[in-house]
Amino acid sequence: MRLALFDLDGTLVDRTAAFADAVADLCHDHGYGPEIERWLRTELADHAERADFARLRETFGLRESAGHLWRVYVDRMAAAVTCRPAVLHSLARLKERGWSVGVATNGSSDIQRAKVRAAGLADLVDGIAASGDIDVRKPDSRLFELAAARCGTQLTSRDWMTGDNPETDIDGGHRAGLRTIWVAGRPWPDGLTVPHHTVADVPAAVDHLLAHSVA
């Protein structure tokens, strides 16, 4: 069985739009002003964890508990996150052709799994490894290894990693011994090993995987 690992945020799902909606909804529901909203948009821009809401509570003297605010944020993110139908269809094609599909993602376990379920990906993914599971973040090879294990297999040089982040997904995939597909969009940093293939989106990545299934 061939293994295809995918990044979650910015690759399979649109975190940017969901994040903006989740922060706006959280602030509206609790009557928070623009200062708190700006803080959230700045501090949680790349990723969010439960500890961030403890810092928020302390910074602004909020009466709500950090646990409550984190649960609200997770719920709002799950409600707002989307996965394009074309992406869902492409993953279904991979599975129909006998591929195992895994997710290797940085982020807290509860919020990343909530996004996977809400975006309609749960039935298409064989295993998920989030950095919160073992307190290890991409590009550390151990997260890719965990994703493979969650899919019931081990990494081989014939397996692939697809993602949008040059450092965490592509360079990290190279370090783990994987072939890589970059979903282009960010600037490519100097000095990194180039990806094996570059595409505009996940459906194009899947087309490449299926075309090279025998390779």
PDB file of C-alpha atoms in Angstrom:
ATOM      1  CA  MET A   1       0.000   0.000   0.000  1.00  0.00           C
ATOM      2  CA  ARG A   2       1.290   3.443  -0.925  1.00  0.00           C
ATOM      3  CA  LEU A   3       1.126   6.188   1.702  1.00  0.00           C
ATOM      4  CA  ALA A   4       0.249   9.817   1.019  1.00  0.00           C
ATOM      5  CA  LEU A   5       0.620  12.243   3.928  1.00  0.00           C
ATOM      6  CA  PHE A   6      -0.924  15.699   3.825  1.00  0.00           C
ATOM      7  CA  ASP A   7      -0.602  18.844   5.886  1.00  0.00           C
ATOM      8  CA  LEU A   8      -3.929  20.137   7.216  1.00  0.00           C
ATOM      9  CA  ASP A   9      -3.969  23.943   7.568  1.00  0.00           C
ATOM     10  CA  GLY A  10      -3.424  25.751   4.299  1.00  0.00           C
ATOM     11  CA  THR A  11      -3.300  22.483   2.380  1.00  0.00           C
ATOM     12  CA  LEU A  12      -6.441  20.425   2.956  1.00  0.00           C
ATOM     13  CA  VAL A  13      -8.453  23.138   4.705  1.00  0.00           C
ATOM     14  CA  ASP A  14      -8.571  26.932   4.632  1.00  0.00           C
ATOM     15  CA  ARG A  15      -7.450  27.939   8.126  1.00  0.00           C
ATOM     16  CA  THR A  16      -7.014  31.631   7.276  1.00  0.00           C
ATOM     17  CA  ALA A  17     -10.679  32.303   6.551  1.00  0.00           C
ATOM     18  CA  ALA A  18     -11.871  30.061   9.380  1.00  0.00           C
ATOM     19  CA  PHE A  19      -9.540  31.794  11.833  1.00  0.00           C
ATOM     20  CA  ALA A  20     -10.850  35.245  10.971  1.00  0.00           C
ATOM     21  CA  ASP A  21     -14.447  34.099  11.396  1.00  0.00           C
ATOM     22  CA  ALA A  22     -13.737  32.222  14.644  1.00  0.00           C
ATOM     23  CA  VAL A  23     -12.018  35.186  16.295  1.00  0.00           C
ATOM     24  CA  ALA A  24     -14.746  37.595  15.208  1.00  0.00           C
ATOM     25  CA  ASP A  25     -17.472  35.274  16.506  1.00  0.00           C
ATOM     26  CA  LEU A  26     -15.714  34.659  19.825  1.00  0.00           C
ATOM     27  CA  CYS A  27     -15.278  38.376  20.427  1.00  0.00           C
ATOM     28  CA  HIS A  28     -18.851  39.164  19.413  1.00  0.00           C
ATOM     29  CA  ASP A  29     -20.307  36.440  21.648  1.00  0.00           C
ATOM     30  CA  HIS A  30     -18.381  37.665  24.705  1.00  0.00           C
ATOM     31  CA  GLY A  31     -18.659  41.394  24.036  1.00  0.00           C
ATOM     32  CA  TYR A  32     -14.905  41.844  23.624  1.00  0.00           C
ATOM     33  CA  GLY A  33     -13.657  45.044  22.030  1.00  0.00           C
ATOM     34  CA  PRO A  34     -11.183  45.645  19.200  1.00  0.00           C
ATOM     35  CA  GLU A  35      -8.123  45.501  21.476  1.00  0.00           C
ATOM     36  CA  ILE A  36      -8.767  41.866  22.401  1.00  0.00           C
ATOM     37  CA  GLU A  37      -9.651  40.989  18.821  1.00  0.00           C
ATOM     38  CA  ARG A  38      -6.372  42.486  17.580  1.00  0.00           C
ATOM     39  CA  TRP A  39      -4.473  40.523  20.263  1.00  0.00           C
ATOM     40  CA  LEU A  40      -6.084  37.268  19.187  1.00  0.00           C
ATOM     41  CA  ARG A  41      -5.455  37.890  15.505  1.00  0.00           C
ATOM     42  CA  THR A  42      -1.788  38.612  16.207  1.00  0.00           C
ATOM     43  CA  GLU A  43      -0.997  35.992  18.839  1.00  0.00           C
ATOM     44  CA  LEU A  44      -2.915  33.122  17.204  1.00  0.00           C
ATOM     45  CA  ALA A  45      -2.061  33.942  13.604  1.00  0.00           C
ATOM     46  CA  ASP A  46       0.073  30.834  13.028  1.00  0.00           C
ATOM     47  CA  HIS A  47      -1.449  28.384  15.496  1.00  0.00           C
ATOM     48  CA  ALA A  48      -3.468  28.333  18.696  1.00  0.00           C
ATOM     49  CA  GLU A  49      -3.180  26.343  21.909  1.00  0.00           C
ATOM     50  CA  ARG A  50      -5.078  26.221  25.199  1.00  0.00           C
ATOM     51  CA  ALA A  51      -2.211  28.086  26.912  1.00  0.00           C
ATOM     52  CA  ASP A  52      -2.779  31.084  24.623  1.00  0.00           C
ATOM     53  CA  PHE A  53      -6.149  31.660  26.263  1.00  0.00           C
ATOM     54  CA  ALA A  54      -4.576  31.598  29.707  1.00  0.00           C
ATOM     55  CA  ARG A  55      -2.313  34.401  28.490  1.00  0.00           C
ATOM     56  CA  LEU A  56      -5.311  36.235  27.034  1.00  0.00           C
ATOM     57  CA  ARG A  57      -7.206  35.969  30.321  1.00  0.00           C
ATOM     58  CA  GLU A  58      -4.229  37.216  32.306  1.00  0.00           C
ATOM     59  CA  THR A  59      -3.420  40.047  29.905  1.00  0.00           C
ATOM     60  CA  PHE A  60      -6.928  41.518  29.920  1.00  0.00           C
ATOM     61  CA  GLY A  61      -8.250  40.318  33.288  1.00  0.00           C
ATOM     62  CA  LEU A  62     -11.118  38.381  31.747  1.00  0.00           C
ATOM     63  CA  ARG A  63     -13.633  36.634  34.010  1.00  0.00           C
ATOM     64  CA  GLU A  64     -14.137  33.652  31.670  1.00  0.00           C
ATOM     65  CA  SER A  65     -11.852  30.685  32.301  1.00  0.00           C
ATOM     66  CA  ALA A  66      -9.102  29.795  29.839  1.00  0.00           C
ATOM     67  CA  GLY A  67     -10.691  26.375  29.406  1.00  0.00           C
ATOM     68  CA  HIS A  68     -14.039  27.905  28.464  1.00  0.00           C
ATOM     69  CA  LEU A  69     -12.464  30.308  25.961  1.00  0.00           C
ATOM     70  CA  TRP A  70     -10.431  27.499  24.399  1.00  0.00           C
ATOM     71  CA  ARG A  71     -13.527  25.308  23.988  1.00  0.00           C
ATOM     72  CA  VAL A  72     -15.432  28.187  22.401  1.00  0.00           C
ATOM     73  CA  TYR A  73     -12.549  28.858  20.012  1.00  0.00           C
ATOM     74  CA  VAL A  74     -12.334  25.176  19.024  1.00  0.00           C
ATOM     75  CA  ASP A  75     -16.084  25.089  18.386  1.00  0.00           C
ATOM     76  CA  ARG A  76     -15.978  28.281  16.329  1.00  0.00           C
ATOM     77  CA  MET A  77     -13.017  27.055  14.263  1.00  0.00           C
ATOM     78  CA  ALA A  78     -14.746  23.757  13.569  1.00  0.00           C
ATOM     79  CA  ALA A  79     -17.905  25.587  12.531  1.00  0.00           C
ATOM     80  CA  ALA A  80     -15.994  27.893  10.185  1.00  0.00           C
ATOM     81  CA  VAL A  81     -13.411  25.590   8.586  1.00  0.00           C
ATOM     82  CA  THR A  82     -14.030  24.368   5.039  1.00  0.00           C
ATOM     83  CA  CYS A  83     -12.563  21.849   2.630  1.00  0.00           C
ATOM     84  CA  ARG A  84     -13.280  22.269  -1.059  1.00  0.00           C
ATOM     85  CA  PRO A  85     -15.391  19.496  -2.640  1.00  0.00           C
ATOM     86  CA  ALA A  86     -12.633  19.019  -5.223  1.00  0.00           C
ATOM     87  CA  VAL A  87     -10.193  18.183  -2.417  1.00  0.00           C
ATOM     88  CA  LEU A  88     -12.589  15.668  -0.866  1.00  0.00           C
ATOM     89  CA  HIS A  89     -13.157  14.076  -4.261  1.00  0.00           C
ATOM     90  CA  SER A  90      -9.431  13.838  -4.954  1.00  0.00           C
ATOM     91  CA  LEU A  91      -8.750  12.073  -1.658  1.00  0.00           C
ATOM     92  CA  ALA A  92     -11.575   9.641  -2.389  1.00  0.00           C
ATOM     93  CA  ARG A  93      -9.887   8.880  -5.716  1.00  0.00           C
ATOM     94  CA  LEU A  94      -6.630   8.119  -3.912  1.00  0.00           C
ATOM     95  CA  LYS A  95      -8.319   5.685  -1.559  1.00  0.00           C
ATOM     96  CA  GLU A  96     -10.157   3.999  -4.416  1.00  0.00           C
ATOM     97  CA  ARG A  97      -6.779   3.328  -6.000  1.00  0.00           C
ATOM     98  CA  GLY A  98      -5.517   1.635  -2.840  1.00  0.00           C
ATOM     99  CA  TRP A  99      -3.565   4.482  -1.249  1.00  0.00           C
ATOM    100  CA  SER A 100      -3.477   5.064   2.482  1.00  0.00           C
ATOM    101  CA  VAL A 101      -4.120   8.720   3.371  1.00  0.00           C
ATOM    102  CA  GLY A 102      -2.676  10.349   6.488  1.00  0.00           C
ATOM    103  CA  VAL A 103      -2.508  13.819   8.012  1.00  0.00           C
ATOM    104  CA  ALA A 104       0.651  15.191   9.647  1.00  0.00           C
ATOM    105  CA  THR A 105      -0.168  18.524  11.230  1.00  0.00           C
ATOM    106  CA  ASN A 106       1.208  20.956  13.758  1.00  0.00           C
ATOM    107  CA  GLY A 107      -1.348  22.011  16.349  1.00  0.00           C
ATOM    108  CA  SER A 108      -3.263  20.871  19.390  1.00  0.00           C
ATOM    109  CA  SER A 109      -4.858  17.455  19.054  1.00  0.00           C
ATOM    110  CA  ASP A 110      -8.402  18.494  19.915  1.00  0.00           C
ATOM    111  CA  ILE A 111      -8.662  21.423  17.532  1.00  0.00           C
ATOM    112  CA  GLN A 112      -6.987  19.660  14.598  1.00  0.00           C
ATOM    113  CA  ARG A 113      -9.225  16.617  14.928  1.00  0.00           C
ATOM    114  CA  ALA A 114     -12.273  18.868  15.270  1.00  0.00           C
ATOM    115  CA  LYS A 115     -11.328  20.501  11.963  1.00  0.00           C
ATOM    116  CA  VAL A 116     -10.874  17.140  10.259  1.00  0.00           C
ATOM    117  CA  ARG A 117     -14.334  16.022  11.357  1.00  0.00           C
ATOM    118  CA  ALA A 118     -16.035  19.321  10.543  1.00  0.00           C
ATOM    119  CA  ALA A 119     -14.450  19.569   7.097  1.00  0.00           C
ATOM    120  CA  GLY A 120     -15.741  16.135   6.059  1.00  0.00           C
ATOM    121  CA  LEU A 121     -12.290  14.543   6.004  1.00  0.00           C
ATOM    122  CA  ALA A 122     -12.735  11.949   8.762  1.00  0.00           C
ATOM    123  CA  ASP A 123     -13.926   9.134   6.485  1.00  0.00           C
ATOM    124  CA  LEU A 124     -11.155   9.815   3.974  1.00  0.00           C
ATOM    125  CA  VAL A 125      -8.211   9.828   6.388  1.00  0.00           C
ATOM    126  CA  ASP A 126      -6.697   6.621   7.755  1.00  0.00           C
ATOM    127  CA  GLY A 127      -4.597   8.264  10.456  1.00  0.00           C
ATOM    128  CA  ILE A 128      -3.863  11.663  12.002  1.00  0.00           C
ATOM    129  CA  ALA A 129      -0.747  12.809  13.827  1.00  0.00           C
ATOM    130  CA  ALA A 130      -0.935  16.232  15.476  1.00  0.00           C
ATOM    131  CA  SER A 131       2.041  17.821  17.184  1.00  0.00           C
ATOM    132  CA  GLY A 132       0.009  18.022  20.372  1.00  0.00           C
ATOM    133  CA  ASP A 133      -0.095  14.219  20.490  1.00  0.00           C
ATOM    134  CA  ILE A 134       3.593  13.889  21.355  1.00  0.00           C
ATOM    135  CA  ASP A 135       4.754  17.494  21.837  1.00  0.00           C
ATOM    136  CA  VAL A 136       6.855  17.285  18.666  1.00  0.00           C
ATOM    137  CA  ARG A 137       6.345  19.645  15.739  1.00  0.00           C
ATOM    138  CA  LYS A 138       7.152  19.367  12.062  1.00  0.00           C
ATOM    139  CA  PRO A 139       9.791  19.390  10.611  1.00  0.00           C
ATOM    140  CA  ASP A 140      10.748  16.772  13.221  1.00  0.00           C
ATOM    141  CA  SER A 141      10.694  13.382  11.474  1.00  0.00           C
ATOM    142  CA  ARG A 142       8.972  11.777  14.448  1.00  0.00           C
ATOM    143  CA  LEU A 143       5.677  13.432  13.554  1.00  0.00           C
ATOM    144  CA  PHE A 144       5.757  11.958  10.035  1.00  0.00           C
ATOM    145  CA  GLU A 145       6.639   8.567  11.518  1.00  0.00           C
ATOM    146  CA  LEU A 146       3.697   8.822  13.905  1.00  0.00           C
ATOM    147  CA  ALA A 147       1.355   9.690  11.033  1.00  0.00           C
ATOM    148  CA  ALA A 148       2.491   6.580   9.171  1.00  0.00           C
ATOM    149  CA  ALA A 149       2.036   4.456  12.288  1.00  0.00           C
ATOM    150  CA  ARG A 150      -1.487   5.834  12.739  1.00  0.00           C
ATOM    151  CA  CYS A 151      -2.151   4.648   9.184  1.00  0.00           C
ATOM    152  CA  GLY A 152      -0.921   1.177  10.126  1.00  0.00           C
ATOM    153  CA  THR A 153       2.361   1.316   8.252  1.00  0.00           C
ATOM    154  CA  GLN A 154       5.937   2.649   8.304  1.00  0.00           C
ATOM    155  CA  LEU A 155       7.550   5.359   6.194  1.00  0.00           C
ATOM    156  CA  THR A 156       9.323   4.263   3.012  1.00  0.00           C
ATOM    157  CA  SER A 157      11.133   6.157   0.295  1.00  0.00           C
ATOM    158  CA  ARG A 158       8.161   5.515  -2.006  1.00  0.00           C
ATOM    159  CA  ASP A 159       5.775   7.527   0.181  1.00  0.00           C
ATOM    160  CA  TRP A 160       4.839  11.184  -0.253  1.00  0.00           C
ATOM    161  CA  MET A 161       4.275  14.316   1.821  1.00  0.00           C
ATOM    162  CA  THR A 162       2.171  17.164   0.419  1.00  0.00           C
ATOM    163  CA  GLY A 163       1.968  20.582   2.060  1.00  0.00           C
ATOM    164  CA  ASP A 164       2.156  24.338   1.655  1.00  0.00           C
ATOM    165  CA  ASN A 165       4.927  25.161   4.122  1.00  0.00           C
ATOM    166  CA  PRO A 166       8.462  24.923   2.678  1.00  0.00           C
ATOM    167  CA  GLU A 167      10.187  24.385   6.026  1.00  0.00           C
ATOM    168  CA  THR A 168       7.780  22.208   7.996  1.00  0.00           C
ATOM    169  CA  ASP A 169       6.192  20.181   5.191  1.00  0.00           C
ATOM    170  CA  ILE A 170       8.726  20.000   2.366  1.00  0.00           C
ATOM    171  CA  ASP A 171      12.060  20.197   4.166  1.00  0.00           C
ATOM    172  CA  GLY A 172      10.597  18.115   6.972  1.00  0.00           C
ATOM    173  CA  GLY A 173       9.361  15.543   4.479  1.00  0.00           C
ATOM    174  CA  HIS A 174      12.804  15.348   2.891  1.00  0.00           C
ATOM    175  CA  ARG A 175      14.405  14.771   6.286  1.00  0.00           C
ATOM    176  CA  ALA A 176      11.949  11.945   6.918  1.00  0.00           C
ATOM    177  CA  GLY A 177      12.972  10.302   3.633  1.00  0.00           C
ATOM    178  CA  LEU A 178       9.740  11.108   1.798  1.00  0.00           C
ATOM    179  CA  ARG A 179       9.060  12.364  -1.686  1.00  0.00           C
ATOM    180  CA  THR A 180       7.463  15.789  -1.499  1.00  0.00           C
ATOM    181  CA  ILE A 181       4.860  17.883  -3.276  1.00  0.00           C
ATOM    182  CA  TRP A 182       4.703  21.586  -2.541  1.00  0.00           C
ATOM    183  CA  VAL A 183       1.355  23.387  -2.782  1.00  0.00           C
ATOM    184  CA  ALA A 184       2.828  26.685  -3.921  1.00  0.00           C
ATOM    185  CA  GLY A 185       1.779  30.022  -2.503  1.00  0.00           C
ATOM    186  CA  ARG A 186       4.385  31.166   0.011  1.00  0.00           C
ATOM    187  CA  PRO A 187       7.810  32.468  -1.046  1.00  0.00           C
ATOM    188  CA  TRP A 188      10.384  29.681  -1.310  1.00  0.00           C
ATOM    189  CA  PRO A 189      13.292  30.247   1.131  1.00  0.00           C
ATOM    190  CA  ASP A 190      16.864  30.104  -0.092  1.00  0.00           C
ATOM    191  CA  GLY A 191      18.881  27.053   0.868  1.00  0.00           C
ATOM    192  CA  LEU A 192      16.068  24.498   1.153  1.00  0.00           C
ATOM    193  CA  THR A 193      16.034  21.301  -0.872  1.00  0.00           C
ATOM    194  CA  VAL A 194      13.529  21.757  -3.681  1.00  0.00           C
ATOM    195  CA  PRO A 195      10.362  19.634  -3.711  1.00  0.00           C
ATOM    196  CA  HIS A 196      10.034  16.693  -6.051  1.00  0.00           C
ATOM    197  CA  HIS A 197       6.964  18.326  -7.579  1.00  0.00           C
ATOM    198  CA  THR A 198       5.096  21.642  -7.309  1.00  0.00           C
ATOM    199  CA  VAL A 199       1.347  22.121  -7.760  1.00  0.00           C
ATOM    200  CA  ALA A 200      -1.331  24.746  -7.306  1.00  0.00           C
ATOM    201  CA  ASP A 201      -3.625  22.678  -5.084  1.00  0.00           C
ATOM    202  CA  VAL A 202      -4.360  19.251  -3.606  1.00  0.00           C
ATOM    203  CA  PRO A 203      -6.326  17.904  -6.599  1.00  0.00           C
ATOM    204  CA  ALA A 204      -3.282  18.564  -8.791  1.00  0.00           C
ATOM    205  CA  ALA A 205      -1.092  16.818  -6.211  1.00  0.00           C
ATOM    206  CA  VAL A 206      -3.379  13.782  -6.283  1.00  0.00           C
ATOM    207  CA  ASP A 207      -3.248  13.737 -10.081  1.00  0.00           C
ATOM    208  CA  HIS A 208       0.541  13.532  -9.795  1.00  0.00           C
ATOM    209  CA  LEU A 209       0.397  10.776  -7.195  1.00  0.00           C
ATOM    210  CA  LEU A 210      -1.941   8.661  -9.276  1.00  0.00           C
ATOM    211  CA  ALA A 211       0.120   9.202 -12.394  1.00  0.00           C
ATOM    212  CA  HIS A 212       3.215   7.944 -10.548  1.00  0.00           C
ATOM    213  CA  SER A 213       1.642   5.098  -8.593  1.00  0.00           C
ATOM    214  CA  VAL A 214       3.880   2.565 -10.262  1.00  0.00           C
ATOM    215  CA  ALA A 215       7.074   4.577  -9.756  1.00  0.00           C
TER     216      ALA A 215
END
